[in-house]
Amino acid sequence: ADTPNQKSLSKVHYEAGPAHIVAQIETLLRQLHAKAVLNVPDPLRSARLFAALFKGSDLLIIARFDEARAENDNEIESYCRSAVAMFIAAHGGNDHAGR
């Protein structure tokens, strides 16, 4: 919340958290592309888009304001499986989300 006044701290937080996660997703997408499991011509962009499926999502709102739904493992799993299936479908892969 205090990002404008704490730029160096915000940068450290970003690099240790979101940027690190995106880099890991990018690495995985590069591997899946190399194995022809998915068609991911721009792994960094795709990794950022995948991370965006969760960041700022209504899942965070549910976690904060709807305790009953947040504690429902089926609700969370269904949401995540849907996001992964949509992502895989957009990249021309087989439906591995159902496994």
PDB file of N, CA and C in Angstrom, residues 8-9 15 17 28 33 35-36 39 58 65 67 80 83-84 93-94:
ATOM      1  N   SER A   8      12.297   0.948  -2.821  1.00  0.00           N
ATOM      2  CA  SER A   8      13.298  -0.115  -2.747  1.00  0.00           C
ATOM      3  C   SER A   8      12.740  -1.349  -2.048  1.00  0.00           C
ATOM      4  N   LEU A   9      11.964  -1.155  -1.003  1.00  0.00           N
ATOM      5  CA  LEU A   9      11.338  -2.280  -0.316  1.00  0.00           C
ATOM      6  C   LEU A   9      10.329  -2.976  -1.235  1.00  0.00           C
ATOM      7  N   GLU A  15      10.583  -8.771  -6.465  1.00  0.00           N
ATOM      8  CA  GLU A  15      11.580  -9.701  -6.989  1.00  0.00           C
ATOM      9  C   GLU A  15      11.572 -11.035  -6.241  1.00  0.00           C
ATOM     10  N   GLY A  17       8.912 -12.287  -4.631  1.00  0.00           N
ATOM     11  CA  GLY A  17       7.609 -12.935  -4.726  1.00  0.00           C
ATOM     12  C   GLY A  17       7.135 -13.095  -6.147  1.00  0.00           C
ATOM     13  N   LEU A  28       8.936 -23.566 -16.679  1.00  0.00           N
ATOM     14  CA  LEU A  28       8.087 -24.729 -16.945  1.00  0.00           C
ATOM     15  C   LEU A  28       7.467 -24.642 -18.344  1.00  0.00           C
ATOM     16  N   HIS A  33       6.981 -26.339 -23.974  1.00  0.00           N
ATOM     17  CA  HIS A  33       7.055 -25.952 -25.385  1.00  0.00           C
ATOM     18  C   HIS A  33       8.119 -26.803 -26.100  1.00  0.00           C
ATOM     19  N   LYS A  35       9.099 -29.727 -25.379  1.00  0.00           N
ATOM     20  CA  LYS A  35       8.612 -31.106 -25.496  1.00  0.00           C
ATOM     21  C   LYS A  35       7.374 -31.198 -26.384  1.00  0.00           C
ATOM     22  N   ALA A  36       6.930 -30.066 -26.917  1.00  0.00           N
ATOM     23  CA  ALA A  36       5.739 -29.979 -27.774  1.00  0.00           C
ATOM     24  C   ALA A  36       4.462 -30.421 -27.057  1.00  0.00           C
ATOM     25  N   ASN A  39       1.972 -25.222 -27.022  1.00  0.00           N
ATOM     26  CA  ASN A  39       2.527 -24.283 -27.991  1.00  0.00           C
ATOM     27  C   ASN A  39       2.649 -22.935 -27.288  1.00  0.00           C
ATOM     28  N   ASP A  58     -10.950 -12.955  -8.135  1.00  0.00           N
ATOM     29  CA  ASP A  58     -12.009 -13.006  -7.132  1.00  0.00           C
ATOM     30  C   ASP A  58     -11.705 -14.045  -6.073  1.00  0.00           C
ATOM     31  N   PHE A  65     -13.261 -12.249   2.332  1.00  0.00           N
ATOM     32  CA  PHE A  65     -14.593 -11.831   2.758  1.00  0.00           C
ATOM     33  C   PHE A  65     -15.639 -12.938   2.824  1.00  0.00           C
ATOM     34  N   GLU A  67     -15.546 -16.514   4.292  1.00  0.00           N
ATOM     35  CA  GLU A  67     -14.797 -17.560   4.973  1.00  0.00           C
ATOM     36  C   GLU A  67     -15.300 -18.967   4.624  1.00  0.00           C
ATOM     37  N   CYS A  80      -9.232 -23.320  -9.640  1.00  0.00           N
ATOM     38  CA  CYS A  80      -7.871 -23.485 -10.159  1.00  0.00           C
ATOM     39  C   CYS A  80      -7.848 -24.401 -11.378  1.00  0.00           C
ATOM     40  N   ALA A  83      -9.068 -22.455 -14.387  1.00  0.00           N
ATOM     41  CA  ALA A  83      -8.063 -21.513 -14.878  1.00  0.00           C
ATOM     42  C   ALA A  83      -6.975 -22.240 -15.663  1.00  0.00           C
ATOM     43  N   VAL A  84      -6.522 -23.372 -15.148  1.00  0.00           N
ATOM     44  CA  VAL A  84      -5.486 -24.145 -15.829  1.00  0.00           C
ATOM     45  C   VAL A  84      -6.021 -24.696 -17.153  1.00  0.00           C
ATOM     46  N   GLY A  93      -2.641 -27.264 -26.036  1.00  0.00           N
ATOM     47  CA  GLY A  93      -2.190 -28.503 -25.430  1.00  0.00           C
ATOM     48  C   GLY A  93      -3.337 -29.449 -25.190  1.00  0.00           C
ATOM     49  N   ASN A  94      -2.990 -30.671 -24.812  1.00  0.00           N
ATOM     50  CA  ASN A  94      -4.003 -31.639 -24.416  1.00  0.00           C
ATOM     51  C   ASN A  94      -4.535 -31.260 -23.055  1.00  0.00           C
TER      52      ASN A  94
END
